[in-house]
Short mmCIF file of C-alpha atoms in Angstrom, two decimals:
data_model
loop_
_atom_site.label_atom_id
_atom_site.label_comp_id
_atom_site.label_asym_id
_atom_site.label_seq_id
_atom_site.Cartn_x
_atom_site.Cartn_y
_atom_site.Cartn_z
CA UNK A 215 60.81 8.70 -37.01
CA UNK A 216 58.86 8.79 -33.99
CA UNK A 217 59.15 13.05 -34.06
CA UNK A 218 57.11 12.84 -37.01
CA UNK A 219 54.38 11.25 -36.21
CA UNK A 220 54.45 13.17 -32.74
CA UNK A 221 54.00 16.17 -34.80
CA UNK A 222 50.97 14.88 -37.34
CA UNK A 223 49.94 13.46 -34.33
CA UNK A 224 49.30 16.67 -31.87
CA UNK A 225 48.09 18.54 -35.38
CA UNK A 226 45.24 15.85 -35.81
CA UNK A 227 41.99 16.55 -34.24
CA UNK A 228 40.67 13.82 -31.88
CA UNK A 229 37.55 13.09 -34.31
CA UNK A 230 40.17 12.41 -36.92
CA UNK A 231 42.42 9.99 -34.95
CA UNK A 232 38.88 8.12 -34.42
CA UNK A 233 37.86 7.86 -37.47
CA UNK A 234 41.69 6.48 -38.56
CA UNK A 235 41.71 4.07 -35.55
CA UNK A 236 38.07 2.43 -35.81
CA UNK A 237 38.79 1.93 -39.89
CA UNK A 238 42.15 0.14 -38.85
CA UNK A 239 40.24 -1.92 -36.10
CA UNK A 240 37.53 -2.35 -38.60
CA UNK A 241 40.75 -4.43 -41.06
CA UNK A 242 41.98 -5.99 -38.16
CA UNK A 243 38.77 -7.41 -37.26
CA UNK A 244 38.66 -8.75 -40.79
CA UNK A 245 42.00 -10.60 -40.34
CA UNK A 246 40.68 -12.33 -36.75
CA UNK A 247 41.29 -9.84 -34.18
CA UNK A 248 39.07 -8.99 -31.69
CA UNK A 249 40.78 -7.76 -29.02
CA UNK A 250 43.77 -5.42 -29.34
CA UNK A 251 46.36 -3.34 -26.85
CA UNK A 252 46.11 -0.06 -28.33
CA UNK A 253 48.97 2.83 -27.13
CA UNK A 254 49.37 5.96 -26.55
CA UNK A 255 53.00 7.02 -27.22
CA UNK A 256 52.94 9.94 -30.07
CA UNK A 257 52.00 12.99 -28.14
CA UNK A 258 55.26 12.89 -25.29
CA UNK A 259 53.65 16.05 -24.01
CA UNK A 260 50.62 15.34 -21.41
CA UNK A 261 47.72 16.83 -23.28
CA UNK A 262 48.97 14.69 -26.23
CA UNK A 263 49.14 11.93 -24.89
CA UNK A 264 45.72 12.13 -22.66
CA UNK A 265 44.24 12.98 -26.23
CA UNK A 266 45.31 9.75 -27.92
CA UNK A 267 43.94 7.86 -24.60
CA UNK A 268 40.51 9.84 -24.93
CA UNK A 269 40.76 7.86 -28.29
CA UNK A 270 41.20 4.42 -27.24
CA UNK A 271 38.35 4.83 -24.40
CA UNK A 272 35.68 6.02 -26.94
CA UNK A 273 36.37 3.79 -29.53
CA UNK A 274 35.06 1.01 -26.75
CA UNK A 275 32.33 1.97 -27.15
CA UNK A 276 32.08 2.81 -31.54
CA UNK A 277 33.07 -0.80 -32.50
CA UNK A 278 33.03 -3.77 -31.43
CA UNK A 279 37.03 -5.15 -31.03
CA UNK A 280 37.77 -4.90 -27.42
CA UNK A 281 40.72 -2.67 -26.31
CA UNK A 282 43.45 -3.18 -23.55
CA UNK A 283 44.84 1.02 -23.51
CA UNK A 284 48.64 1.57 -23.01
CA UNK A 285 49.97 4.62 -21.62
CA UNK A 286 53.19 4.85 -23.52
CA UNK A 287 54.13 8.43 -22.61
CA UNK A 288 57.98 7.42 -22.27
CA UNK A 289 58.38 6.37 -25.97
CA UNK A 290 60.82 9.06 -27.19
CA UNK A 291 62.80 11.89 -25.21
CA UNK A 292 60.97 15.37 -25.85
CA UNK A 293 62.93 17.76 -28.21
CA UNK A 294 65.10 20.28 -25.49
CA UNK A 295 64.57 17.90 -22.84
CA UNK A 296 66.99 15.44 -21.35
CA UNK A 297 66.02 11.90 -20.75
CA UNK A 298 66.34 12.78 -17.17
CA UNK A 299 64.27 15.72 -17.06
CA UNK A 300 61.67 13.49 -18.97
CA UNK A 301 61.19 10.78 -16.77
CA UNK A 302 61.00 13.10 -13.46
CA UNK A 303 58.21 14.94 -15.48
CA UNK A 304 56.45 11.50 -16.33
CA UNK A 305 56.64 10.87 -12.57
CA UNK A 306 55.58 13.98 -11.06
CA UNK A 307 53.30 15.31 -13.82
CA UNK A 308 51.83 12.87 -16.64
CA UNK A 309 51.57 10.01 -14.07
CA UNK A 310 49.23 11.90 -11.25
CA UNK A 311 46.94 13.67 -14.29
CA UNK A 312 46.64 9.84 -15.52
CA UNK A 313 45.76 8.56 -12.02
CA UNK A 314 42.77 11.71 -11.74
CA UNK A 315 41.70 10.69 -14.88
CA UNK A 316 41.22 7.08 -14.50
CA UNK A 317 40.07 7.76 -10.50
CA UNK A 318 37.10 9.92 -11.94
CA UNK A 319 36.50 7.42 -15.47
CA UNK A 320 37.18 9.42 -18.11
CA UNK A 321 40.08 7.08 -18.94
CA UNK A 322 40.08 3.27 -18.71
CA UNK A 323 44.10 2.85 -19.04
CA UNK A 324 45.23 -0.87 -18.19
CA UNK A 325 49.49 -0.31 -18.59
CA UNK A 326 52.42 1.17 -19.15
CA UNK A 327 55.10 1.40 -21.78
CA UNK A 328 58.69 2.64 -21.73
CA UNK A 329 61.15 2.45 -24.96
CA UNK A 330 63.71 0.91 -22.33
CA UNK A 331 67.02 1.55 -24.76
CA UNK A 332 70.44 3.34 -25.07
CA UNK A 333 70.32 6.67 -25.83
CA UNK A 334 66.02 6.74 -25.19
CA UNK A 335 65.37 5.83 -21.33
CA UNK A 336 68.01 3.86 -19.71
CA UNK A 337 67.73 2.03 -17.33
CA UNK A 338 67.93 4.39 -14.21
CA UNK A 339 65.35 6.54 -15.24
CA UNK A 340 62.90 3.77 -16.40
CA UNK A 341 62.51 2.03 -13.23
CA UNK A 342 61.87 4.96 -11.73
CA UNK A 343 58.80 5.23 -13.88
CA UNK A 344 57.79 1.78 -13.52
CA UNK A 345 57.68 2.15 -9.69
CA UNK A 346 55.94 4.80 -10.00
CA UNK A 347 53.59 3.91 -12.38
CA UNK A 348 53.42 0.12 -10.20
CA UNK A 349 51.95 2.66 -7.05
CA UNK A 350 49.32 3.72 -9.25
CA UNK A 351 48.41 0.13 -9.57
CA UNK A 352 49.43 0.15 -14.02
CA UNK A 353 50.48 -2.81 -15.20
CA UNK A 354 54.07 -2.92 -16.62
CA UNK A 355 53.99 -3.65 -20.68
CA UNK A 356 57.65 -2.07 -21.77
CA UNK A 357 60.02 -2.42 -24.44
CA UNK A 358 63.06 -4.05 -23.69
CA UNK A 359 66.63 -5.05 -25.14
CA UNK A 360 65.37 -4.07 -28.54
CA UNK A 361 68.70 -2.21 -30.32
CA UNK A 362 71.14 -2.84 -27.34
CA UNK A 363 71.28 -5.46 -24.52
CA UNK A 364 70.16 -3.28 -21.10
CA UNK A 365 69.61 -5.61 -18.46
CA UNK A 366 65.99 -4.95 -18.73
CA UNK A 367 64.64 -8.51 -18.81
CA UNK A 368 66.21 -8.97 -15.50
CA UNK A 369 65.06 -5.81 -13.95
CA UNK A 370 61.38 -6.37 -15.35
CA UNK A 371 60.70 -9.53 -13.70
CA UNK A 372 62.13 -8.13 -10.38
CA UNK A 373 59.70 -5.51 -10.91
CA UNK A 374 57.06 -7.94 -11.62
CA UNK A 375 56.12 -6.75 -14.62
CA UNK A 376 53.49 -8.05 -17.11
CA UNK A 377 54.67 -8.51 -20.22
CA UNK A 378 57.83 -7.03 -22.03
CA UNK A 379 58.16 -6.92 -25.76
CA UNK A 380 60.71 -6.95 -28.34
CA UNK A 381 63.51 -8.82 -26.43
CA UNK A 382 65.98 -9.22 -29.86
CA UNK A 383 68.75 -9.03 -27.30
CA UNK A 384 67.78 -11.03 -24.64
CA UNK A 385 70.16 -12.52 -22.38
CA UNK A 386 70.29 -16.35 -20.79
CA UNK A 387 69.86 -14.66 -17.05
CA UNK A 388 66.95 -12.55 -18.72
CA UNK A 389 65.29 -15.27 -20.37
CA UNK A 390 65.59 -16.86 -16.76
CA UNK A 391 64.65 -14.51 -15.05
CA UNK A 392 61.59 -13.91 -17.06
CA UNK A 393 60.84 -17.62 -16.76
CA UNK A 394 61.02 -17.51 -12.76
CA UNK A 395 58.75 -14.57 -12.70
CA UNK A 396 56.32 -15.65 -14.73
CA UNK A 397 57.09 -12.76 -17.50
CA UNK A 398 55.36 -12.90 -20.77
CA UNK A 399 57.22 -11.93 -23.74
CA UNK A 400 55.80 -10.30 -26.16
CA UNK A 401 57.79 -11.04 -29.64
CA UNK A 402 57.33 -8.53 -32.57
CA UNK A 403 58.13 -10.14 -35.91
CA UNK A 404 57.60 -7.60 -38.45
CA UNK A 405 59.37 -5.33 -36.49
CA UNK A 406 62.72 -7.56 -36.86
CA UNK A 407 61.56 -7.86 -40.31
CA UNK A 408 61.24 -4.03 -41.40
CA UNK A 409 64.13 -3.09 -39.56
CA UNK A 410 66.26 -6.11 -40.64
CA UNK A 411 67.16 -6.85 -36.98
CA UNK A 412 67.99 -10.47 -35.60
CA UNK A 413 64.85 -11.73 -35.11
CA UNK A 414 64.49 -12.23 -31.14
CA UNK A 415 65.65 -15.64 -29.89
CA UNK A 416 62.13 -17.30 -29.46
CA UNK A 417 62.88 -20.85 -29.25
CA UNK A 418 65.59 -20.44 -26.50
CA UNK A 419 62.67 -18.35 -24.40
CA UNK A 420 60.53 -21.53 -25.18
CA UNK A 421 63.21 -24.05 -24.58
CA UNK A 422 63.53 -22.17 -21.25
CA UNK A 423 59.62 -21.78 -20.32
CA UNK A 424 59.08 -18.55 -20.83
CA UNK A 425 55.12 -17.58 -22.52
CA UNK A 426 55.55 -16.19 -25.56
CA UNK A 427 53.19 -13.94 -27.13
CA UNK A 428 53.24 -12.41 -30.69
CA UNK A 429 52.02 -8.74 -31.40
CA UNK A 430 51.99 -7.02 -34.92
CA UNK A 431 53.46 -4.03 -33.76
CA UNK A 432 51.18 -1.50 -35.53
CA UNK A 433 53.15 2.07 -36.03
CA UNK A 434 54.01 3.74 -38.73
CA UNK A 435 57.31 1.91 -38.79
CA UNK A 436 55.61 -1.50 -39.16
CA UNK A 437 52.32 -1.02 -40.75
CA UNK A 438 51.13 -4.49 -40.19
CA UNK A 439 47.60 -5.26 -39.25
CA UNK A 440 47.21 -9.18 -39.81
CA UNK A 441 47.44 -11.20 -37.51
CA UNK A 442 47.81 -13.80 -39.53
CA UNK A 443 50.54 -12.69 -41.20
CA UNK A 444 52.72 -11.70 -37.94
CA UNK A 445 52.02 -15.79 -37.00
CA UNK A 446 53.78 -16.58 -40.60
CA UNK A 447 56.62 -14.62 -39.92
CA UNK A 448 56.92 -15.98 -36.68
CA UNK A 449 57.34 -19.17 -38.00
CA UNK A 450 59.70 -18.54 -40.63
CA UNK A 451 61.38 -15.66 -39.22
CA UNK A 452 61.94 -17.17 -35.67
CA UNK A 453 61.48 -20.68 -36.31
CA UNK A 454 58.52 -21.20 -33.86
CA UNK A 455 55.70 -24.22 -35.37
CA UNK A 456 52.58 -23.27 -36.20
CA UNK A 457 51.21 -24.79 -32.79
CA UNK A 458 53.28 -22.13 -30.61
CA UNK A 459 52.17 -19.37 -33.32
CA UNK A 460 48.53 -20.22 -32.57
CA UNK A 461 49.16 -20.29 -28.75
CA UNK A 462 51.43 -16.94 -29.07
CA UNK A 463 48.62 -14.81 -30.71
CA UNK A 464 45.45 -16.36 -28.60
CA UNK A 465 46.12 -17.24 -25.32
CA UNK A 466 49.40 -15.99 -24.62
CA UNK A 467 48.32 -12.45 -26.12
CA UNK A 468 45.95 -12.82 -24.26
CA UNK A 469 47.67 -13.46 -21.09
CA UNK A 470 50.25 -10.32 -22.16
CA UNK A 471 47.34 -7.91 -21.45
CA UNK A 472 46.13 -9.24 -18.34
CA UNK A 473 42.86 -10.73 -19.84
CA UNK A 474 43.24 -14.32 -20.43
CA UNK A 475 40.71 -14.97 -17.62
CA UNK A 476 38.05 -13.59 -20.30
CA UNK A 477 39.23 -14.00 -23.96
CA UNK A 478 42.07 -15.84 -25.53
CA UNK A 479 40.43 -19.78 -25.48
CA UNK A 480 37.27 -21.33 -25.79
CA UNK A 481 35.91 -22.22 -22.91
CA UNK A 482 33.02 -22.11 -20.78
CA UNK A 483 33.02 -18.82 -19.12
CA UNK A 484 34.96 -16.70 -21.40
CA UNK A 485 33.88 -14.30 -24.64
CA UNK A 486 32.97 -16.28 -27.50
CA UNK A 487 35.60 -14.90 -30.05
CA UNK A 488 36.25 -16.79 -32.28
CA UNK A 489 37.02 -16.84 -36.37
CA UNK A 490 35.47 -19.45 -39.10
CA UNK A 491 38.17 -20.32 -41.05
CA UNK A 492 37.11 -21.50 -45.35
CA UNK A 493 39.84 -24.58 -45.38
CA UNK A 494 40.57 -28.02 -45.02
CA UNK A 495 42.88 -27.31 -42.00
CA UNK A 496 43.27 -24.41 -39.47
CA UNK A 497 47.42 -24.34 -40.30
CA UNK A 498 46.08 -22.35 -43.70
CA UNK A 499 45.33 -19.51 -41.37
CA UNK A 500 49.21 -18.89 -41.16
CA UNK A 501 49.68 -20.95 -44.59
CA UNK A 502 47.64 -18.31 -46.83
CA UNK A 503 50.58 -15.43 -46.42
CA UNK A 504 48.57 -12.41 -48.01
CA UNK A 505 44.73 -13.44 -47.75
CA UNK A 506 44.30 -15.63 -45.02
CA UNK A 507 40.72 -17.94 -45.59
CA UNK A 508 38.63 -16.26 -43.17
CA UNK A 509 35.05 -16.76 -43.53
CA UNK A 510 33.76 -15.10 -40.70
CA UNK A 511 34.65 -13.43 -37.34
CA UNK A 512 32.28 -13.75 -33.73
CA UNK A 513 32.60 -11.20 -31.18
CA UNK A 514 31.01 -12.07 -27.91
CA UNK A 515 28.85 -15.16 -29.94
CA UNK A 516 28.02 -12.54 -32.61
CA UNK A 517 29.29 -12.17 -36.01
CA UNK A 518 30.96 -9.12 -36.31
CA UNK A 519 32.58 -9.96 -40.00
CA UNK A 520 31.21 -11.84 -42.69
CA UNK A 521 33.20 -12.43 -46.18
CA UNK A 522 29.94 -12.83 -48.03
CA UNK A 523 28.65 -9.62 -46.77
CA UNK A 524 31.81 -8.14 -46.77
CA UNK A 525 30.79 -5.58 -44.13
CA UNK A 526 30.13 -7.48 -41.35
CA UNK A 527 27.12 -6.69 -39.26
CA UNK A 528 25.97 -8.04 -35.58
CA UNK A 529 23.97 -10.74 -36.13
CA UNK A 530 23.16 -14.48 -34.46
#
């Protein structure tokens, strides 16, 4: 569970969480990815969690997959603390060290993520957290209406949040809602997969213009980094067409994380990221299931992977 890792987690030395993150980036980029939301989320207490954000913000600048950071401090209730007493310390603790650090650069954090559930952070004390993490000027990224139908859809597009992810139990008005507030949602396949939930309901969030993004959920609960392979199971698993799986995991994703204006579509003015795919049609990106036919991947008009070299390289 997420205790476990939260212990490994605070035992590991910050050069070894680097060198594990920049391998895992360095597999992702393989599979097409070039630009990732990476989270906090497995230290709970505040020099744990500033550790895995130290993390994200040097691996900018180590490799070259571009990284959206998530402060994800509310992802699990501290042992001998009360949901409660968590949140007020998220608000008046963990929240104003976060705002020094990013005020003086040591951290480049973009969001922030709450596990939004019964029996985690219910409702009350969540959007106290997103208002106050709102008047820092973060971004709100949560999870929502994963295990148990909150009313969180609703209350995240009042709040005017970003993106929220998961969304198995959705409801019409939060679908709606979501729609009217311009709410991306972020839909997590192999999660439903691993944990053999009902997949979330992605064509009635289509059918009801909602922007639907797809994530692979990397954690040690879903230990997924293709991005190919999260499209497949979108499409089988939630019965979206390949189209809508190429728009969920490029523009849309890229929308989720606030960047779209930069990455997430060709065009004239934006990163060229792009992958070369070895087939006689682009579907066989999402077709191959295991070993998608990538060829190549360009970061910012460079080729950062190469299948013939195997190792990639920067080169014209």
């Amino acid at each position: 569970g997420i205790h476990f890792t939260v212990r490994h987690t605070t035992e590991a030395s910050e050069e070894e969480l680097l060198r594990l993150l920049e391998g895992r980036l360095r597999r992702m980029l393989r599979f097409g990815t070039t630009t990732v939301e990476g989270k906090s989320g497995y230290g709970l207490e505040l020099e744990g969690e500033l550790k895995m954000l130290r993390v994200l913000h040097r691996a900018r600048s180590t490799q070259p997959v571009d990284i959206v950071a998530t402060y994800c401090g509310a992802h699990a209730v501290p042992k001998n603390m009360s949901a409660g007493e968590a949140a007020r310390r998220i608000v008046e603790e963990h929240l104003p060290a976060l705002e020094r650090e990013r005020a003086s650069g040591r951290l480049q954090v973009e969001n922030m993520d709450i596990f939004v559930e019964k029996g985690v952070f219910e409702l009350e004390d969540s959007l106290a957290m997103m208002r106050a993490a709102k008047a820092q000027g973060l971004q709100l990224n949560f999870h929502g209406e994963e295990l148990n139908y909150l009313g969180s859809a609703e209350a995240g597009a009042n709040l005017g949040a970003l993106a929220i992810s998961h969304l198995e139990h959705v409801s019409a008005a939060g679908i709606a809602a979501m729609a009217e507030a311009g709410v991306f949602a972020t839909l997590l396949p192999t999660t439903a997969q691993i944990l053999r939930l009902v997949p979330p309901p992605a064509r009635d969030m289509i059918a009801g213009g909602v922007a639907v993004a797809l994530g692979t959920d990397f954690n040690p609960n879903a230990f997924c980094l293709s991005m190919p392979h999260t499209m497949h199971l979108a499409c089988t698993l939630m019965k979206m067409n390949m189209c809508e799986a190429l728009v969920a995991a490029t523009i849309n994703a890229a929308g989720s994380l606030g960047v779209a204006d930069r990455c997430g579509s060709l065009e004239a003015g934006k990163k060229a990221d792009f992958v070369l795919i070895d087939s006689p049609n682009w579907e066989h990106l999402i077709y191959q299931i295991a070993d998608p036919p990538i060829s190549a991947v360009y970061k910012n008009g460079l080729c950062a992977y190469s299948a013939l070299t195997a190792g990639g390289g920067s080169s014209q």
